[in-house]
Amino acid sequence: MSYPVTELSTWRALERHAQGLKQCSLRELFADYPERGHWFAIDGAGICLDYSKNIVNEETMRLLIQLADERFFAQRRAAMFGGEVINHSEGRAALHIALRAPRDAVIMTEGRNVVPDVHAVLDRMRAFAEQIRDGSWTGASGKTIRHIVNVGIGGSYLGPEMAYQALRSYRKRGLDVRFIANIDGAEFVEAIADIHPAETLFIVSSKTFTTLETMTNAYQARQWIVAALGEKAVAQHFVAVPTNPDAVRAFGIAPEQTFGFWDWVGGRYSMDSAIGLSTMIAVGPEQFEQMLAGFRAMDEHFTHAPMEQNLPVILGLLSIWNNNFLGAETLAILPYAHDLRRLPAYLQQLQMESNGKHVGEHGEPLTQQTCPIIWGEPGTDGQHSFYQMLHQGTRLIPCDLIGFCQPLSDLAEHHDLLMANLFAQAEALAFGKSAAELRAEGVAEEQIPFRACAGNHPSNVILAEALTPATLGALIALYEHSVFIQGIIWGIDSFDQWGVELSKVLAGKIVEDIRTDTVDGLNHDSSTNALLSRYLRHKTTRPRG
Ligand code: F6P
């Protein structure tokens, strides 16, 4: 049984410290320490984190780092990198860092160096990706593959889709990647609406190769291919990315077309494994390697940088501070990059599936909040929808604003305007607009309450040179490790996800009820029974319209 973090004297010192800091404004903090913009900014793996606009001072950071020390952060980091079983409830290591380890690294888990296994799969992925890209891998009728459809959900979808959008300017033209995740047939129908089976390759991405959504969509895709090209075409038009190769054989995909990964890779930590095959095909093996190098650079920074200069450590501890000590309930992810528009969705799974836990790693009830709600939209879009609440709402909503110094398009003027908005938002969130300033500008007295912005909304600015594959890798590893340190502070298992199982089982039972097509014998609560009855009365097997 691990000691509850809330009982540590450092936790209590942070609570007392927070009471004092809650009385301060960011205006005051900057006035007291005009250089904080320099002192509370750190660099690593090509990324700058300016956290000066958080409601913190040096004492806050000292106490947070002390808290991490008292939770044995260094030992736990070593345990993760050393391949120890740190996912206790599933009895596994959490070794996503091995996915980007250099070829000559040695990372042992359960008596086996996993690095050669990782590189063997990467080598096969490279060869296959090149065959698709140069046209030497054709469909069954000899046509060039022009469409890749990744069938997968959760970690087998969110990372690849996010990366596909993020690396838009590195993609090979004329080869598009689509994604089918949802069990809603609408997504399947839309994905294949304007493509031809002869030019399409499906990547069935599923760690377990049993997930209802993925297997339903994969068999639908199989039917679509077979109807057009015959049974034998399955071999040319499907590849699989599983940890369970036996299930793949039953589907008709040969071992040569199977790119495996391992149970020590969590789904939400898998975008740099074979789950990233669609990314590699889209951007090419070299750019994929650049992405891995970015991940690796952040891993090294996380391992070696001192705590106070360590980006994932500081990002994670600030989240703890805002959540557990200042009472924030959410964290807004605001990428100022259209190409990163799927980052909030990706980080939702990464953080909420990892740290949305109510018991400690030994099953003990927790006495503090865990993961904040992660949400967000790209800037500047969000500015014209929910930012009103960020500036003048009643809740404390910390924000991560993510931007880049260089555009990836020729529209440099657009980029300046985009980044001006990022900087302006961080400034406005922190310092607001006071009644006195409005008065000095001649604003009518009765307008002042509506126009004043209190400021004091914490934000991080995460700034990098450009959204390259290496930057993307470093950015994702930054968040991965910040999730890890938060889990350590809370004393939870960040690598299991039992909470998603219950409703899967219930859905299985309800499907049986629906298939009987009668309301007789419905045996749920009155609400579920009534909803099911209504559904059965109104459902139709034919499309509407
Ligand atoms: O239901 C949650 C989950 O298990 C995620 O953790 C995972 O990323 C997703 O489902 C997909 O699982 P699989 O890759 O096994 O199909």
Coordinates of C-alpha atoms and ligand atoms in Angstrom, one line a residue:
M1 CA 0.0 0.0 0.0
S2 CA 1.6 3.3 -1.0
Y3 CA 1.4 6.2 1.3
P4 CA -1.4 8.7 0.3
V5 CA 0.2 11.7 -1.3
T6 CA -2.1 14.0 0.6
E7 CA -0.6 12.9 3.9
L8 CA 2.9 14.1 2.9
S9 CA 4.0 17.2 4.7
T10 CA 5.1 18.6 1.3
W11 CA 1.5 18.2 0.0
R12 CA 0.2 20.1 3.0
A13 CA 2.9 22.7 2.6
L14 CA 1.7 23.2 -1.1
E15 CA -1.9 23.5 0.1
R16 CA -0.8 26.3 2.5
H17 CA 1.4 27.9 -0.1
A18 CA -1.6 27.9 -2.6
Q19 CA -3.7 29.8 -0.1
G20 CA -1.1 32.5 -0.1
L21 CA -0.6 32.6 -3.9
K22 CA -4.4 32.6 -4.6
Q23 CA -4.3 36.2 -3.2
C24 CA -1.7 37.2 -5.8
S25 CA -2.3 38.2 -9.3
L26 CA -0.1 37.4 -12.3
R27 CA 0.3 41.2 -12.7
E28 CA 1.8 41.3 -9.2
L29 CA 3.9 38.3 -9.8
F30 CA 5.4 39.9 -12.9
A31 CA 5.8 43.3 -11.1
D32 CA 7.6 41.6 -8.2
Y33 CA 9.9 39.7 -10.6
P34 CA 10.0 41.4 -14.0
E35 CA 12.4 38.8 -15.3
R36 CA 10.1 35.9 -14.8
G37 CA 9.5 35.6 -18.5
H38 CA 13.1 34.5 -18.8
W39 CA 13.5 32.6 -15.6
F40 CA 10.3 30.5 -15.9
A41 CA 11.1 29.4 -19.5
I42 CA 13.0 26.2 -20.3
D43 CA 14.2 24.4 -23.4
G44 CA 14.7 20.8 -24.4
A45 CA 14.6 18.7 -27.6
G46 CA 13.9 21.7 -29.7
I47 CA 10.9 22.9 -27.6
C48 CA 10.6 25.9 -25.4
L49 CA 8.1 25.8 -22.5
D50 CA 7.3 29.3 -21.1
Y51 CA 5.5 28.7 -17.9
S52 CA 5.9 32.1 -16.5
K53 CA 2.2 32.9 -16.9
N54 CA 1.3 30.3 -14.3
I55 CA 0.4 31.4 -10.8
V56 CA 3.6 30.1 -9.3
N57 CA 6.8 31.4 -7.8
E58 CA 10.2 29.8 -7.0
E59 CA 8.8 28.4 -3.8
T60 CA 6.0 26.7 -5.7
M61 CA 8.4 25.0 -8.0
R62 CA 10.7 24.0 -5.2
L63 CA 7.9 22.4 -3.3
L64 CA 6.5 20.6 -6.4
I65 CA 9.9 19.2 -7.2
Q66 CA 10.3 18.1 -3.6
L67 CA 7.0 16.4 -3.9
A68 CA 8.2 14.5 -7.0
D69 CA 11.3 13.5 -5.1
E70 CA 9.3 12.2 -2.2
R71 CA 7.2 10.1 -4.6
F72 CA 10.4 8.5 -5.8
F73 CA 10.2 10.0 -9.2
A74 CA 13.8 9.3 -10.2
Q75 CA 13.5 5.6 -9.2
R76 CA 10.1 5.2 -11.0
R77 CA 11.5 6.8 -14.1
A78 CA 14.4 4.4 -14.0
A79 CA 11.9 1.5 -13.5
M80 CA 10.0 2.5 -16.6
F81 CA 13.1 2.9 -18.7
G82 CA 14.5 -0.3 -17.3
G83 CA 11.5 -2.4 -18.4
E84 CA 10.2 -3.2 -15.0
V85 CA 6.6 -4.3 -14.6
I86 CA 5.1 -0.9 -13.7
N87 CA 1.6 -1.6 -15.0
H88 CA 0.8 -3.8 -12.0
S89 CA -2.9 -4.4 -12.7
E90 CA -2.0 -5.9 -16.1
G91 CA 1.3 -7.3 -15.0
R92 CA 3.3 -5.6 -17.8
A93 CA 6.1 -3.2 -18.4
A94 CA 5.3 0.1 -20.1
L95 CA 8.1 0.4 -22.6
H96 CA 7.0 2.8 -25.3
I97 CA 10.4 4.4 -25.0
A98 CA 11.8 1.2 -26.6
L99 CA 9.9 2.0 -29.7
R100 CA 12.3 4.8 -30.5
A101 CA 15.4 3.5 -29.0
P102 CA 18.5 3.4 -31.2
R103 CA 19.4 0.1 -32.8
D104 CA 22.3 -0.6 -30.5
A105 CA 20.4 0.1 -27.2
V106 CA 19.7 -2.7 -24.8
I107 CA 16.3 -2.5 -23.1
M108 CA 15.5 -5.7 -21.2
T109 CA 12.1 -6.8 -20.1
E110 CA 11.3 -10.3 -18.8
G111 CA 14.9 -11.4 -19.7
R112 CA 14.7 -10.2 -23.3
N113 CA 16.3 -7.3 -25.1
V114 CA 13.3 -5.9 -27.0
V115 CA 15.3 -3.4 -29.1
P116 CA 16.2 -5.9 -31.9
D117 CA 12.5 -6.9 -32.1
V118 CA 11.5 -3.2 -32.5
H119 CA 14.0 -2.6 -35.3
A120 CA 13.1 -5.9 -37.1
V121 CA 9.5 -4.6 -37.3
L122 CA 10.7 -1.1 -38.3
D123 CA 12.8 -2.5 -41.1
R124 CA 9.9 -4.5 -42.4
M125 CA 7.6 -1.5 -42.2
R126 CA 10.2 0.5 -44.1
A127 CA 10.4 -2.0 -46.9
F128 CA 6.7 -2.3 -47.2
A129 CA 6.1 1.5 -47.1
E130 CA 8.6 1.9 -49.9
Q131 CA 6.9 -0.7 -52.0
I132 CA 3.6 1.2 -51.6
R133 CA 5.2 4.5 -52.2
D134 CA 7.1 3.5 -55.3
G135 CA 4.2 1.5 -56.7
S136 CA 5.9 -1.8 -56.7
W137 CA 3.2 -3.2 -54.4
T138 CA 0.0 -3.2 -56.4
G139 CA -3.5 -4.3 -55.8
A140 CA -4.7 -7.8 -57.0
S141 CA -5.6 -6.5 -60.4
G142 CA -2.2 -4.8 -60.9
K143 CA -3.3 -1.3 -60.1
T144 CA -1.2 1.1 -58.0
I145 CA -2.4 1.6 -54.5
R146 CA -3.6 5.2 -54.1
H147 CA -5.7 5.0 -51.0
I148 CA -4.7 3.7 -47.5
V149 CA -7.5 3.1 -45.1
N150 CA -6.5 2.6 -41.4
V151 CA -9.2 0.7 -39.6
G152 CA -8.7 1.0 -35.9
I153 CA -10.0 3.0 -32.9
G154 CA -8.6 4.6 -29.7
G155 CA -4.9 4.4 -29.7
S156 CA -5.0 2.5 -32.9
Y157 CA -6.5 5.5 -34.6
L158 CA -6.0 8.8 -32.7
G159 CA -2.2 8.9 -33.0
P160 CA -2.1 7.9 -36.7
E161 CA -4.8 10.4 -37.6
M162 CA -3.3 13.2 -35.6
A163 CA 0.1 12.5 -37.1
Y164 CA -1.3 12.3 -40.7
Q165 CA -2.8 15.8 -40.3
A166 CA 0.2 17.2 -38.4
L167 CA 2.6 16.1 -41.1
R168 CA 0.5 17.3 -44.0
S169 CA 3.3 19.1 -45.7
Y170 CA 5.5 15.9 -45.6
R171 CA 3.0 13.6 -47.2
K172 CA 3.4 12.0 -50.6
R173 CA 0.9 13.6 -53.0
G174 CA -1.4 11.2 -54.8
L175 CA -1.5 8.7 -51.9
D176 CA -4.2 9.5 -49.3
V177 CA -4.8 8.0 -45.9
R178 CA -8.3 7.7 -44.5
F179 CA -9.5 6.5 -41.2
I180 CA -12.4 4.3 -40.1
A181 CA -12.8 4.2 -36.4
N182 CA -16.4 4.5 -35.4
I183 CA -18.8 1.5 -35.4
D184 CA -21.3 4.0 -36.9
G185 CA -21.5 2.7 -40.5
A186 CA -21.7 6.4 -41.6
E187 CA -17.9 6.6 -41.2
F188 CA -17.3 3.5 -43.3
V189 CA -19.6 4.5 -46.1
E190 CA -18.1 8.0 -46.3
A191 CA -14.5 6.6 -46.2
I192 CA -15.0 4.4 -49.2
A193 CA -17.5 6.5 -51.1
D194 CA -15.2 7.9 -53.7
I195 CA -12.4 5.2 -53.9
H196 CA -12.1 2.0 -55.8
P197 CA -11.2 -1.4 -54.2
A198 CA -8.5 -2.1 -56.8
E199 CA -6.5 0.9 -55.6
T200 CA -7.1 0.6 -51.8
L201 CA -5.1 -1.0 -49.1
F202 CA -6.6 -1.5 -45.6
I203 CA -4.4 -1.5 -42.5
V204 CA -6.3 -3.3 -39.8
S205 CA -4.8 -1.7 -36.6
S206 CA -5.7 -3.3 -33.4
K207 CA -3.5 -4.3 -30.5
T208 CA -5.9 -7.1 -29.4
F209 CA -7.5 -7.8 -32.8
T210 CA -10.7 -8.3 -31.0
T211 CA -12.1 -4.8 -30.7
L212 CA -15.8 -4.7 -31.8
E213 CA -15.6 -1.5 -33.8
T214 CA -12.4 -2.5 -35.6
M215 CA -13.3 -6.1 -36.3
T216 CA -16.8 -5.1 -37.6
N217 CA -15.3 -2.5 -39.9
A218 CA -12.5 -4.8 -41.0
Y219 CA -14.9 -7.6 -42.0
Q220 CA -17.0 -5.0 -43.8
A221 CA -13.9 -3.9 -45.7
R222 CA -13.0 -7.5 -46.5
Q223 CA -16.5 -8.0 -47.9
W224 CA -16.1 -4.8 -50.0
I225 CA -12.7 -6.0 -51.4
V226 CA -13.9 -9.6 -52.0
A227 CA -17.1 -8.5 -53.8
A228 CA -15.1 -6.4 -56.2
L229 CA -11.9 -8.5 -56.6
G230 CA -12.5 -12.0 -55.3
E231 CA -11.3 -13.8 -52.2
K232 CA -7.7 -14.1 -53.2
A233 CA -7.4 -10.3 -53.3
V234 CA -7.5 -10.2 -49.5
A235 CA -3.7 -10.9 -49.4
Q236 CA -2.9 -7.9 -51.5
H237 CA -5.3 -5.4 -50.0
F238 CA -5.0 -6.0 -46.3
V239 CA -2.2 -5.8 -43.7
A240 CA -2.5 -6.1 -40.0
V241 CA -1.0 -4.4 -37.0
P242 CA -1.7 -6.6 -34.0
T243 CA -0.1 -8.0 -30.9
N244 CA -2.0 -11.2 -31.4
P245 CA -0.9 -12.8 -34.8
D246 CA -3.1 -15.9 -34.5
A247 CA -6.3 -13.8 -34.7
V248 CA -4.9 -12.2 -37.9
R249 CA -4.4 -15.5 -39.7
A250 CA -8.1 -16.4 -39.3
F251 CA -8.9 -13.1 -41.1
G252 CA -6.8 -14.2 -44.0
I253 CA -3.8 -11.9 -43.6
A254 CA -0.5 -13.7 -44.0
P255 CA 2.3 -13.4 -41.4
E256 CA 4.4 -11.5 -44.0
Q257 CA 1.7 -8.8 -44.1
T258 CA 1.5 -8.6 -40.3
F259 CA 3.5 -5.9 -38.5
G260 CA 3.5 -6.8 -34.9
F261 CA 3.9 -4.9 -31.6
W262 CA 4.0 -6.0 -28.0
D263 CA 1.8 -6.0 -25.0
W264 CA 4.2 -3.7 -23.2
V265 CA 3.1 -0.9 -25.6
G266 CA -0.1 0.7 -24.4
G267 CA -2.6 1.5 -27.2
R268 CA -2.4 5.3 -26.4
Y269 CA 1.4 5.1 -26.5
S270 CA 1.7 3.3 -29.8
M271 CA 1.7 5.8 -32.6
D272 CA 5.5 5.3 -33.0
S273 CA 5.1 1.5 -33.2
A274 CA 3.7 -0.4 -36.2
I275 CA 0.5 1.4 -35.4
G276 CA 2.2 4.2 -37.2
L277 CA 2.4 2.3 -40.5
S278 CA 0.0 4.6 -42.2
T279 CA 2.1 7.6 -41.0
M280 CA 5.2 5.9 -42.4
I281 CA 3.5 5.2 -45.8
A282 CA 2.2 8.8 -45.9
V283 CA 5.4 10.7 -45.1
G284 CA 8.1 8.1 -45.9
P285 CA 10.5 6.1 -43.8
E286 CA 13.0 8.9 -43.5
Q287 CA 10.5 11.4 -42.1
F288 CA 9.2 8.7 -39.8
E289 CA 12.7 8.1 -38.5
Q290 CA 12.9 11.9 -37.9
M291 CA 9.8 11.6 -35.8
L292 CA 11.3 8.8 -33.8
A293 CA 14.4 10.9 -33.4
G294 CA 12.2 13.7 -31.9
F295 CA 10.6 11.2 -29.5
R296 CA 14.1 10.0 -28.6
A297 CA 15.5 13.5 -28.0
M298 CA 12.7 14.2 -25.5
D299 CA 13.3 10.8 -23.8
E300 CA 16.9 11.7 -23.4
H301 CA 16.0 15.2 -22.1
F302 CA 13.5 13.6 -19.7
T303 CA 16.1 11.2 -18.4
H304 CA 19.0 13.6 -18.0
A305 CA 17.8 17.2 -17.6
P306 CA 17.7 18.4 -14.0
M307 CA 14.2 18.5 -12.6
E308 CA 13.9 22.3 -12.7
Q309 CA 14.9 22.3 -16.4
N310 CA 13.0 19.2 -17.4
L311 CA 10.1 20.0 -19.7
P312 CA 7.9 16.9 -19.0
V313 CA 8.6 17.2 -15.2
I314 CA 7.7 20.9 -15.1
L315 CA 4.6 20.5 -17.4
G316 CA 3.3 17.6 -15.3
L317 CA 3.9 19.3 -12.0
L318 CA 2.2 22.5 -13.2
S319 CA -0.8 20.4 -14.1
I320 CA -0.8 18.9 -10.6
W321 CA -0.5 22.4 -9.2
N322 CA -3.4 23.9 -11.2
N323 CA -5.6 20.9 -10.6
N324 CA -4.9 19.8 -7.1
F325 CA -4.0 23.1 -5.4
L326 CA -5.7 25.8 -7.4
G327 CA -8.8 23.8 -8.1
A328 CA -8.8 23.8 -11.9
E329 CA -10.9 21.0 -13.3
T330 CA -9.9 21.0 -16.9
L331 CA -6.9 21.7 -19.2
A332 CA -7.5 23.3 -22.6
I333 CA -5.1 22.3 -25.4
L334 CA -4.9 25.1 -27.9
P335 CA -2.6 24.4 -30.8
Y336 CA -2.1 27.5 -33.0
A337 CA -1.6 25.2 -36.0
H338 CA -4.4 23.9 -38.2
D339 CA -2.3 20.8 -38.8
L340 CA -2.4 20.0 -35.1
R341 CA -6.2 20.2 -35.0
R342 CA -6.5 16.5 -33.8
L343 CA -3.9 17.0 -31.0
P344 CA -6.6 17.8 -28.4
A345 CA -8.4 14.5 -29.2
Y346 CA -5.2 12.6 -29.1
L347 CA -4.2 14.1 -25.8
Q348 CA -7.7 13.4 -24.4
Q349 CA -7.0 9.7 -24.7
L350 CA -3.4 9.9 -23.7
Q351 CA -4.2 11.7 -20.5
M352 CA -7.7 10.8 -19.5
E353 CA -7.4 7.0 -20.3
S354 CA -4.0 7.0 -18.5
N355 CA -4.8 9.1 -15.4
G356 CA -8.6 9.0 -15.1
K357 CA -8.3 6.7 -12.1
H358 CA -10.1 6.6 -8.8
V359 CA -7.8 4.1 -6.9
G360 CA -4.1 4.0 -6.3
E361 CA -1.8 1.4 -7.9
H362 CA -2.5 -1.1 -5.2
G363 CA -6.3 -0.6 -5.3
E364 CA -6.5 1.8 -2.4
P365 CA -9.1 4.7 -2.7
L366 CA -7.5 8.0 -3.5
T367 CA -7.9 11.1 -1.4
Q368 CA -7.3 13.6 -4.1
Q369 CA -8.4 14.5 -7.6
T370 CA -6.7 12.8 -10.5
C371 CA -6.7 13.7 -14.3
P372 CA -8.2 17.0 -15.3
I373 CA -10.7 17.0 -18.2
I374 CA -8.6 17.5 -21.4
W375 CA -10.3 19.4 -24.3
G376 CA -9.5 22.0 -26.9
E377 CA -9.6 23.2 -30.4
P378 CA -7.0 24.9 -32.6
G379 CA -6.5 28.7 -32.4
T380 CA -7.7 30.9 -33.8
D381 CA -10.9 29.0 -34.4
G382 CA -11.6 28.6 -30.7
Q383 CA -11.2 32.3 -30.1
H384 CA -14.5 32.8 -31.9
S385 CA -16.3 30.2 -29.9
F386 CA -15.3 29.3 -26.3
Y387 CA -12.5 31.8 -25.4
Q388 CA -15.2 34.2 -24.1
M389 CA -15.5 31.8 -21.1
L390 CA -11.7 31.5 -20.7
H391 CA -11.5 35.3 -20.3
Q392 CA -14.7 36.1 -18.4
G393 CA -16.2 32.9 -17.2
T394 CA -16.3 31.9 -13.5
R395 CA -14.0 28.9 -13.8
L396 CA -10.2 28.6 -13.7
I397 CA -9.2 27.0 -17.0
P398 CA -5.5 26.5 -17.5
C399 CA -4.4 26.5 -21.2
D400 CA -1.5 25.1 -23.2
L401 CA -1.0 27.3 -26.2
I402 CA 1.2 25.6 -28.8
G403 CA 2.8 27.4 -31.7
F404 CA 5.7 27.5 -34.1
C405 CA 8.1 30.2 -35.3
Q406 CA 8.1 29.2 -38.9
P407 CA 5.1 28.4 -41.1
L408 CA 5.1 25.3 -43.4
S409 CA 3.4 27.2 -46.2
D410 CA 4.3 30.3 -48.2
L411 CA 1.7 32.3 -46.5
A412 CA 4.1 34.0 -44.0
E413 CA 1.7 36.9 -43.4
H414 CA -1.0 34.4 -42.2
H415 CA 1.5 32.9 -39.9
D416 CA 2.4 36.2 -38.3
L417 CA -1.2 36.9 -37.7
L418 CA -1.7 33.4 -36.3
M419 CA 1.2 33.8 -33.9
A420 CA 0.2 37.3 -32.9
N421 CA -3.1 35.8 -31.8
L422 CA -1.3 33.1 -29.7
F423 CA 0.9 35.7 -27.9
A424 CA -2.0 38.1 -27.4
Q425 CA -4.2 35.4 -25.9
A426 CA -1.5 34.4 -23.4
E427 CA -1.1 38.0 -22.5
A428 CA -4.8 38.7 -22.2
L429 CA -5.4 35.6 -20.2
A430 CA -2.7 36.5 -17.7
F431 CA -3.1 40.2 -17.4
G432 CA -6.7 40.9 -18.5
K433 CA -8.0 44.5 -18.6
S434 CA -8.7 46.3 -15.4
A435 CA -11.5 48.8 -14.7
A436 CA -8.9 51.5 -14.2
E437 CA -7.4 50.9 -17.7
L438 CA -10.9 50.9 -19.2
R439 CA -11.7 54.2 -17.4
A440 CA -8.4 55.7 -18.7
E441 CA -9.5 54.8 -22.2
G442 CA -12.8 56.7 -21.6
V443 CA -15.1 53.7 -21.4
A444 CA -18.4 54.6 -19.9
E445 CA -18.7 53.6 -16.3
E446 CA -21.8 51.4 -16.9
Q447 CA -19.9 49.4 -19.5
I448 CA -16.9 48.7 -17.3
P449 CA -18.3 45.6 -15.6
F450 CA -19.0 44.0 -18.9
R451 CA -15.7 44.9 -20.5
A452 CA -13.3 44.2 -17.7
C453 CA -11.3 41.0 -17.9
A454 CA -9.9 39.9 -14.5
G455 CA -6.9 38.1 -16.0
N456 CA -5.0 35.7 -13.8
H457 CA -5.8 32.7 -16.0
P458 CA -2.7 30.4 -16.1
S459 CA -1.2 29.3 -19.4
N460 CA 1.8 27.6 -20.8
V461 CA 3.2 28.6 -24.1
I462 CA 4.9 25.8 -25.9
L463 CA 6.9 27.1 -28.8
A464 CA 9.1 25.3 -31.3
E465 CA 10.8 26.3 -34.6
A466 CA 8.5 24.5 -37.0
L467 CA 6.0 21.6 -37.0
T468 CA 8.5 19.0 -38.4
P469 CA 8.3 15.3 -37.8
A470 CA 11.0 15.6 -35.2
T471 CA 9.1 18.4 -33.4
L472 CA 6.0 16.3 -33.5
G473 CA 7.8 13.3 -31.9
A474 CA 9.3 15.6 -29.2
L475 CA 6.0 17.2 -28.5
I476 CA 4.2 13.9 -28.1
A477 CA 6.9 12.5 -25.8
L478 CA 6.7 15.7 -23.8
Y479 CA 3.1 15.0 -23.0
E480 CA 3.6 11.2 -22.6
H481 CA 6.2 11.8 -19.9
S482 CA 4.2 14.6 -18.3
V483 CA 1.3 12.1 -17.9
F484 CA 3.7 9.6 -16.4
I485 CA 5.0 12.0 -13.7
Q486 CA 1.4 13.0 -12.8
G487 CA 0.5 9.4 -12.3
I488 CA 3.6 9.0 -10.0
I489 CA 2.5 11.9 -7.9
W490 CA -1.0 10.5 -7.6
G491 CA 0.3 7.0 -7.0
I492 CA -1.8 5.4 -9.8
D493 CA -1.3 2.9 -12.6
S494 CA -1.2 5.2 -15.7
F495 CA -1.0 2.2 -18.0
D496 CA -4.3 0.2 -17.5
Q497 CA -7.8 1.2 -18.6
W498 CA -10.3 -1.1 -16.9
G499 CA -12.9 1.6 -16.8
V500 CA -13.7 1.1 -20.5
E501 CA -14.6 -2.6 -20.1
L502 CA -17.9 -2.4 -18.3
S503 CA -19.8 -0.7 -21.1
K504 CA -18.3 -3.0 -23.7
V505 CA -19.8 -5.9 -21.8
L506 CA -23.1 -4.2 -21.4
A507 CA -23.2 -3.2 -25.1
G508 CA -22.7 -6.9 -25.9
K509 CA -25.7 -7.9 -23.9
I510 CA -27.9 -5.1 -25.3
V511 CA -27.0 -6.2 -28.9
E512 CA -28.5 -9.5 -28.0
D513 CA -31.6 -7.8 -26.8
I514 CA -31.8 -5.8 -30.0
R515 CA -31.3 -8.9 -32.2
T516 CA -34.3 -10.7 -30.6
D517 CA -36.3 -7.8 -32.0
T518 CA -38.9 -8.0 -29.2
V519 CA -39.5 -6.0 -26.1
D520 CA -40.6 -9.1 -24.2
G521 CA -38.0 -10.2 -21.7
L522 CA -36.1 -6.8 -21.6
N523 CA -34.5 -7.0 -18.2
H524 CA -32.7 -3.7 -17.5
D525 CA -33.7 -0.8 -15.4
S526 CA -36.9 1.1 -16.3
S527 CA -35.0 3.8 -18.2
T528 CA -33.0 1.4 -20.4
N529 CA -36.0 -0.8 -21.0
A530 CA -38.1 2.2 -22.1
L531 CA -35.3 3.5 -24.4
L532 CA -34.8 0.1 -25.9
S533 CA -38.5 -0.4 -26.5
R534 CA -38.7 3.0 -28.2
Y535 CA -35.7 2.0 -30.3
L536 CA -37.1 -1.3 -31.3
R537 CA -40.4 0.3 -32.3
H538 CA -38.8 2.9 -34.5
K539 CA -35.8 1.2 -35.9
T540 CA -35.5 0.3 -39.5
T541 CA -33.0 -1.7 -41.4
R542 CA -33.2 0.4 -44.5
P543 CA -31.5 3.7 -44.8
R544 CA -33.7 6.8 -44.5
G545 CA -34.1 9.3 -47.2
Ligands
F6P1 O1 -11.2 0.5 -25.2 C1 -10.1 1.2 -24.9 C2 -9.0 0.6 -25.8 O2 -8.6 -0.6 -25.2 C3 -7.8 1.5 -25.9 O3 -6.9 1.5 -24.8 C4 -7.2 1.1 -27.2 O4 -6.3 2.1 -27.6 C5 -8.4 0.9 -28.0 O5 -9.4 0.4 -27.1 C6 -8.3 0.0 -29.2 O6 -7.8 -1.2 -28.8 P1 -7.2 -2.2 -29.9 O7 -6.0 -1.6 -30.4 O8 -6.9 -3.5 -29.1 O9 -8.2 -2.5 -31.0

